[in-house]
mmCIF file of C-alpha atoms in Angstrom:
data_model
loop_
_atom_site.group_PDB
_atom_site.id
_atom_site.type_symbol
_atom_site.label_atom_id
_atom_site.label_comp_id
_atom_site.label_asym_id
_atom_site.label_seq_id
_atom_site.Cartn_x
_atom_site.Cartn_y
_atom_site.Cartn_z
ATOM 1 C CA MET A 7 0.000 0.000 0.000
ATOM 2 C CA SER A 8 1.377 3.353 -0.972
ATOM 3 C CA ARG A 9 2.360 5.887 1.654
ATOM 4 C CA HIS A 10 -0.171 8.381 0.287
ATOM 5 C CA ARG A 11 -2.970 5.817 0.547
ATOM 6 C CA LYS A 12 -2.024 4.999 4.147
ATOM 7 C CA HIS A 13 -2.098 8.690 4.945
ATOM 8 C CA ARG A 14 -5.602 9.024 3.491
ATOM 9 C CA LEU A 15 -6.885 6.012 5.457
ATOM 10 C CA LYS A 16 -5.499 7.421 8.691
ATOM 11 C CA LEU A 17 -7.148 10.758 8.027
ATOM 12 C CA ARG A 18 -10.460 9.078 7.165
ATOM 13 C CA SER A 19 -10.350 7.045 10.392
ATOM 14 C CA LEU A 20 -9.545 10.191 12.329
ATOM 15 C CA TYR A 21 -12.447 11.989 10.631
ATOM 16 C CA VAL A 22 -14.813 9.229 11.808
ATOM 17 C CA TRP A 23 -13.574 9.407 15.390
ATOM 18 C CA HIS A 24 -13.677 13.179 15.280
ATOM 19 C CA ARG A 25 -17.303 13.057 14.098
ATOM 20 C CA TYR A 26 -18.409 10.663 16.865
ATOM 21 C CA ILE A 27 -16.592 12.622 19.536
ATOM 22 C CA GLY A 28 -18.260 15.780 18.186
ATOM 23 C CA LEU A 29 -21.729 14.219 18.355
ATOM 24 C CA VAL A 30 -21.254 13.120 21.962
ATOM 25 C CA ALA A 31 -19.662 16.408 22.981
ATOM 26 C CA ALA A 32 -22.437 18.439 21.304
ATOM 27 C CA LEU A 33 -24.947 17.369 23.951
ATOM 28 C CA PHE A 34 -22.693 18.495 26.798
ATOM 29 C CA ILE A 35 -21.830 21.729 24.980
ATOM 30 C CA ALA A 36 -25.535 22.500 24.663
ATOM 31 C CA VAL A 37 -26.167 21.826 28.381
ATOM 32 C CA LEU A 38 -23.151 23.850 29.495
ATOM 33 C CA SER A 39 -23.944 26.726 27.143
ATOM 34 C CA ILE A 40 -27.650 27.002 27.960
ATOM 35 C CA THR A 41 -27.204 26.686 31.722
ATOM 36 C CA GLY A 42 -24.209 29.030 31.647
ATOM 37 C CA VAL A 43 -26.136 31.772 29.814
ATOM 38 C CA LEU A 44 -29.107 31.433 32.167
ATOM 39 C CA LEU A 45 -26.906 31.515 35.283
ATOM 40 C CA ASN A 46 -25.188 34.673 34.028
ATOM 41 C CA HIS A 47 -28.596 36.384 34.204
ATOM 42 C CA THR A 48 -29.847 34.865 37.478
ATOM 43 C CA GLU A 49 -30.892 38.153 39.050
ATOM 44 C CA ARG A 50 -32.561 39.532 35.918
ATOM 45 C CA LEU A 51 -34.520 36.302 35.368
ATOM 46 C CA GLY A 52 -35.251 35.836 39.079
ATOM 47 C CA LEU A 53 -33.941 32.268 39.031
ATOM 48 C CA ASP A 54 -33.138 32.456 42.752
ATOM 49 C CA GLN A 55 -36.727 33.520 43.472
ATOM 50 C CA HIS A 56 -38.615 31.054 41.263
ATOM 51 C CA HIS A 57 -39.027 27.515 42.530
ATOM 52 C CA VAL A 58 -39.359 24.167 40.800
ATOM 53 C CA GLN A 59 -42.914 22.818 40.749
ATOM 54 C CA THR A 60 -42.352 19.601 38.784
ATOM 55 C CA ASP A 61 -42.959 16.488 40.899
ATOM 56 C CA LEU A 62 -40.390 14.438 38.973
ATOM 57 C CA VAL A 63 -37.570 16.892 39.746
ATOM 58 C CA LEU A 64 -38.664 17.330 43.376
ATOM 59 C CA ASP A 65 -38.748 13.551 43.836
ATOM 60 C CA TRP A 66 -35.283 13.296 42.252
ATOM 61 C CA TYR A 67 -33.960 15.699 44.894
ATOM 62 C CA GLY A 68 -35.733 13.754 47.640
ATOM 63 C CA ILE A 69 -37.974 16.677 48.599
ATOM 64 C CA HIS A 70 -41.053 15.260 50.258
ATOM 65 C CA ALA A 71 -43.781 16.553 52.518
ATOM 66 C CA PRO A 72 -42.860 16.713 56.229
ATOM 67 C CA GLN A 73 -43.976 13.791 58.355
ATOM 68 C CA THR A 74 -44.999 15.961 61.309
ATOM 69 C CA MET A 75 -47.876 18.409 61.267
ATOM 70 C CA THR A 76 -50.275 19.956 63.790
ATOM 71 C CA SER A 77 -53.568 21.621 62.911
ATOM 72 C CA PHE A 78 -56.186 23.536 64.916
ATOM 73 C CA LYS A 79 -59.663 24.616 63.862
ATOM 74 C CA VAL A 80 -60.262 28.363 64.108
ATOM 75 C CA GLY A 81 -63.930 28.785 63.300
ATOM 76 C CA THR A 82 -64.270 27.668 59.690
ATOM 77 C CA ARG A 83 -60.540 28.046 59.073
ATOM 78 C CA ARG A 84 -57.374 26.160 59.968
ATOM 79 C CA ILE A 85 -54.053 27.041 61.529
ATOM 80 C CA THR A 86 -51.503 24.366 60.620
ATOM 81 C CA LEU A 87 -47.832 23.865 61.386
ATOM 82 C CA PHE A 88 -46.528 21.903 58.407
ATOM 83 C CA GLY A 89 -42.911 21.002 59.031
ATOM 84 C CA HIS A 90 -41.602 24.334 60.327
ATOM 85 C CA HIS A 91 -43.982 26.471 58.261
ATOM 86 C CA LEU A 92 -47.170 27.983 59.666
ATOM 87 C CA TYR A 93 -50.286 28.277 57.507
ATOM 88 C CA LEU A 94 -53.702 29.889 57.756
ATOM 89 C CA ASP A 95 -55.549 27.496 55.464
ATOM 90 C CA THR A 96 -53.146 27.630 52.477
ATOM 91 C CA LEU A 97 -51.708 31.090 53.257
ATOM 92 C CA GLU A 98 -48.161 30.818 54.599
ATOM 93 C CA LEU A 99 -47.609 32.988 57.667
ATOM 94 C CA PRO A 100 -44.259 34.613 58.517
ATOM 95 C CA GLY A 101 -41.440 32.861 60.325
ATOM 96 C CA THR A 102 -40.355 29.292 61.016
ATOM 97 C CA HIS A 103 -41.451 27.466 64.138
ATOM 98 C CA GLN A 104 -40.808 24.290 66.107
ATOM 99 C CA GLN A 105 -44.089 23.637 67.912
ATOM 100 C CA LEU A 106 -47.691 24.742 67.466
ATOM 101 C CA ILE A 107 -49.235 24.820 70.943
ATOM 102 C CA GLY A 108 -52.698 26.089 70.091
ATOM 103 C CA ALA A 109 -54.834 28.496 68.064
ATOM 104 C CA THR A 110 -58.206 30.115 68.617
ATOM 105 C CA LYS A 111 -60.425 33.018 67.580
ATOM 106 C CA PHE A 112 -60.462 35.743 70.251
ATOM 107 C CA THR A 113 -62.145 39.139 69.813
ATOM 108 C CA ASP A 114 -61.042 40.368 66.370
ATOM 109 C CA TYR A 115 -57.877 38.274 66.258
ATOM 110 C CA ILE A 116 -56.683 34.808 65.487
ATOM 111 C CA VAL A 117 -54.434 33.983 68.433
ATOM 112 C CA VAL A 118 -51.662 31.472 67.753
ATOM 113 C CA ALA A 119 -49.305 30.056 70.389
ATOM 114 C CA VAL A 120 -46.056 28.712 68.920
ATOM 115 C CA ASP A 121 -42.863 27.825 70.800
ATOM 116 C CA ASN A 122 -42.630 30.536 73.504
ATOM 117 C CA SER A 123 -44.499 33.211 71.566
ATOM 118 C CA ILE A 124 -48.017 34.471 70.954
ATOM 119 C CA PHE A 125 -48.936 35.772 67.487
ATOM 120 C CA LEU A 126 -51.984 37.901 66.766
ATOM 121 C CA PHE A 127 -53.279 37.765 63.200
ATOM 122 C CA THR A 128 -56.234 39.358 61.462
ATOM 123 C CA PRO A 129 -58.743 36.942 59.889
ATOM 124 C CA GLN A 130 -56.982 37.728 56.563
ATOM 125 C CA GLY A 131 -53.646 36.474 57.934
ATOM 126 C CA GLU A 132 -51.975 39.858 58.490
ATOM 127 C CA LEU A 133 -49.610 39.936 61.457
ATOM 128 C CA VAL A 134 -50.775 42.389 64.129
ATOM 129 C CA GLU A 135 -48.468 41.573 67.030
ATOM 130 C CA HIS A 136 -45.710 39.185 68.037
ATOM 131 C CA LEU A 137 -45.401 38.730 71.794
ATOM 132 C CA ASP A 138 -42.812 36.731 73.744
ATOM 133 C CA GLY A 139 -41.324 36.508 77.224
ATOM 134 C CA VAL A 140 -40.258 40.147 77.197
ATOM 135 C CA ASP A 141 -43.931 41.064 76.813
ATOM 136 C CA GLY A 142 -44.945 38.816 79.704
ATOM 137 C CA VAL A 143 -45.933 35.717 77.736
ATOM 138 C CA PRO A 144 -45.665 32.754 80.158
ATOM 139 C CA SER A 145 -42.786 30.372 79.529
ATOM 140 C CA GLY A 146 -43.474 26.677 79.134
ATOM 141 C CA MET A 147 -46.873 27.115 77.476
ATOM 142 C CA ARG A 148 -48.709 23.823 77.040
ATOM 143 C CA SER A 149 -52.239 24.746 75.945
ATOM 144 C CA LEU A 150 -54.403 27.600 74.752
ATOM 145 C CA GLY A 151 -58.074 27.852 75.713
ATOM 146 C CA ILE A 152 -61.184 29.903 76.393
ATOM 147 C CA ASP A 153 -62.735 30.032 79.880
ATOM 148 C CA GLY A 154 -66.419 30.046 80.754
ATOM 149 C CA PHE A 155 -66.597 33.832 80.374
ATOM 150 C CA GLY A 156 -65.084 33.860 76.878
ATOM 151 C CA SER A 157 -61.645 35.042 78.023
ATOM 152 C CA LEU A 158 -58.373 33.726 76.630
ATOM 153 C CA VAL A 159 -56.287 31.601 78.986
ATOM 154 C CA VAL A 160 -52.935 29.852 78.707
ATOM 155 C CA ASP A 161 -51.707 26.799 80.568
ATOM 156 C CA GLY A 162 -48.190 27.687 81.642
ATOM 157 C CA GLY A 163 -47.464 24.296 83.180
ATOM 158 C CA HIS A 164 -47.442 25.346 86.835
ATOM 159 C CA ALA A 165 -50.285 27.849 86.575
ATOM 160 C CA ILE A 166 -52.963 29.228 84.262
ATOM 161 C CA TYR A 167 -52.532 32.758 82.962
ATOM 162 C CA GLN A 168 -54.811 35.325 81.391
ATOM 163 C CA PRO A 169 -53.773 38.337 79.270
ATOM 164 C CA ALA A 170 -55.191 41.813 79.530
ATOM 165 C CA THR A 171 -57.346 42.986 76.622
ATOM 166 C CA ASP A 172 -54.341 44.676 75.007
ATOM 167 C CA PHE A 173 -52.083 41.643 75.710
ATOM 168 C CA LEU A 174 -49.557 43.889 77.449
ATOM 169 C CA LYS A 175 -50.018 42.314 80.872
ATOM 170 C CA TRP A 176 -50.492 38.712 82.018
ATOM 171 C CA THR A 177 -51.944 37.683 85.380
ATOM 172 C CA HIS A 178 -52.686 34.437 87.180
ATOM 173 C CA TRP A 179 -56.124 33.149 86.275
ATOM 174 C CA GLU A 180 -58.402 32.167 89.134
ATOM 175 C CA GLY A 181 -61.471 30.052 88.481
ATOM 176 C CA ASP A 182 -62.800 26.582 87.794
ATOM 177 C CA ALA A 183 -60.379 24.890 85.396
ATOM 178 C CA LYS A 184 -63.120 22.446 84.395
ATOM 179 C CA ALA A 185 -64.938 25.309 82.661
ATOM 180 C CA ILE A 186 -62.024 25.949 80.300
ATOM 181 C CA GLU A 187 -62.318 24.744 76.712
ATOM 182 C CA TRP A 188 -58.754 23.778 75.849
ATOM 183 C CA LYS A 189 -58.093 23.831 72.123
ATOM 184 C CA GLN A 190 -57.172 20.425 70.742
ATOM 185 C CA PRO A 191 -55.473 19.505 67.437
ATOM 186 C CA ALA A 192 -57.773 18.191 64.734
ATOM 187 C CA PRO A 193 -57.072 15.960 61.698
ATOM 188 C CA LEU A 194 -56.279 17.840 58.519
ATOM 189 C CA PRO A 195 -58.863 17.416 55.725
ATOM 190 C CA GLY A 196 -57.570 15.582 52.656
ATOM 191 C CA PRO A 197 -57.936 18.457 50.125
ATOM 192 C CA LEU A 198 -56.189 20.926 52.446
ATOM 193 C CA TYR A 199 -53.404 18.427 53.139
ATOM 194 C CA ARG A 200 -52.779 17.923 49.420
ATOM 195 C CA ALA A 201 -52.787 21.683 48.819
ATOM 196 C CA LEU A 202 -50.233 22.202 51.610
ATOM 197 C CA VAL A 203 -48.028 19.410 50.268
ATOM 198 C CA GLU A 204 -48.032 21.048 46.826
ATOM 199 C CA HIS A 205 -47.288 24.476 48.281
ATOM 200 C CA TYR A 206 -44.580 23.195 50.639
ATOM 201 C CA ARG A 207 -42.719 21.219 47.991
ATOM 202 C CA GLY A 208 -43.059 24.049 45.503
ATOM 203 C CA GLU A 209 -41.290 26.533 47.784
ATOM 204 C CA VAL A 210 -38.151 24.527 48.550
ATOM 205 C CA LEU A 211 -36.043 24.119 45.398
ATOM 206 C CA PRO A 212 -34.936 27.285 43.524
ATOM 207 C CA VAL A 213 -34.536 27.028 39.751
ATOM 208 C CA GLU A 214 -31.013 28.446 40.160
ATOM 209 C CA ARG A 215 -29.999 25.393 42.231
ATOM 210 C CA VAL A 216 -31.134 22.977 39.503
ATOM 211 C CA LEU A 217 -29.279 24.923 36.803
ATOM 212 C CA LEU A 218 -26.098 24.976 38.906
ATOM 213 C CA ASP A 219 -26.354 21.231 39.453
ATOM 214 C CA LEU A 220 -26.940 20.653 35.739
ATOM 215 C CA HIS A 221 -23.984 22.844 34.854
ATOM 216 C CA SER A 222 -21.659 20.977 37.215
ATOM 217 C CA GLY A 223 -23.189 17.526 36.747
ATOM 218 C CA ARG A 224 -24.031 17.235 40.455
ATOM 219 C CA ILE A 225 -27.694 16.686 39.608
ATOM 220 C CA PHE A 226 -26.664 13.087 38.826
ATOM 221 C CA GLY A 227 -24.830 12.622 42.114
ATOM 222 C CA ARG A 228 -21.103 12.156 42.590
ATOM 223 C CA TYR A 229 -20.796 10.326 39.259
ATOM 224 C CA GLY A 230 -22.324 13.288 37.429
ATOM 225 C CA VAL A 231 -19.240 15.389 38.185
ATOM 226 C CA TRP A 232 -17.046 12.687 36.615
ATOM 227 C CA VAL A 233 -19.315 12.653 33.560
ATOM 228 C CA MET A 234 -18.825 16.397 33.152
ATOM 229 C CA ASP A 235 -15.063 15.926 33.581
ATOM 230 C CA ALA A 236 -15.174 13.279 30.847
ATOM 231 C CA ALA A 237 -17.096 15.727 28.649
ATOM 232 C CA ALA A 238 -14.331 18.292 29.181
ATOM 233 C CA VAL A 239 -11.774 15.696 28.085
ATOM 234 C CA LEU A 240 -13.861 14.985 24.969
ATOM 235 C CA LEU A 241 -13.854 18.688 24.131
ATOM 236 C CA ILE A 242 -10.086 18.759 24.486
ATOM 237 C CA LEU A 243 -9.794 15.706 22.205
ATOM 238 C CA LEU A 244 -12.138 17.355 19.731
ATOM 239 C CA SER A 245 -9.942 20.430 19.632
ATOM 240 C CA VAL A 246 -6.702 18.444 19.362
ATOM 241 C CA THR A 247 -7.946 16.117 16.595
ATOM 242 C CA GLY A 248 -9.417 19.062 14.690
ATOM 243 C CA ILE A 249 -6.118 20.970 14.777
ATOM 244 C CA TRP A 250 -4.147 17.829 13.917
ATOM 245 C CA MET A 251 -6.369 17.047 10.912
ATOM 246 C CA TRP A 252 -6.100 20.621 9.703
ATOM 247 C CA LEU A 253 -2.312 20.487 9.940
ATOM 248 C CA ARG A 254 -2.074 17.047 8.236
ATOM 249 C CA ARG A 255 -4.425 18.081 5.486
ATOM 250 C CA GLY A 256 -2.233 21.031 4.659
ATOM 251 C CA ARG A 257 0.751 18.802 4.002
#
């Protein structure tokens, strides 16, 4: 076989390999390019503010509904602690919390006892006041209730307390404890539970996080990073073989 013919066969074989490497690398180039452009405009596009709603992606990240929840009836409405998020029906209320002690309707407010604090909300879910130990709220609250005269009372563990009308002063409550209606948790209705699950899962994973994981390969776990490293090697090979073919062709 002539030297010229051997040279042509080598170039043809290299062309084939170059083509296949290019096809494989094209997919990774597209992913890197698209995610890179989007990430460069994160603030303008609000990618850190928008959250993923797709169940498939949320399941892939292992984002599930919390196992613990507590719910209280407040008239025709519900106050629910779902994970560490507090809801009035499906409206998320401010803050994160550890324990929902009780909730009730009192005068013009929805009174919610969480952790060592008392929150006063309007029926529309607007925060009116946040009270804690500095404001005289009893420590060690265990229950929230209404006495026989329609007044709000709190079980502080060692004693029962009652707030003044303006909630600025708390005093020991004296009376028949049997007349107190202590608020008890109630099962969450199915439709409301499903709505809270959808809302909770849809507020956890920012779009920016998914794009970053796609860009780095971490969305596929520890092996995804190696895949992206392999893609980088392919791009280097593509560049080297392209230059080499160009140089050989010019001879």
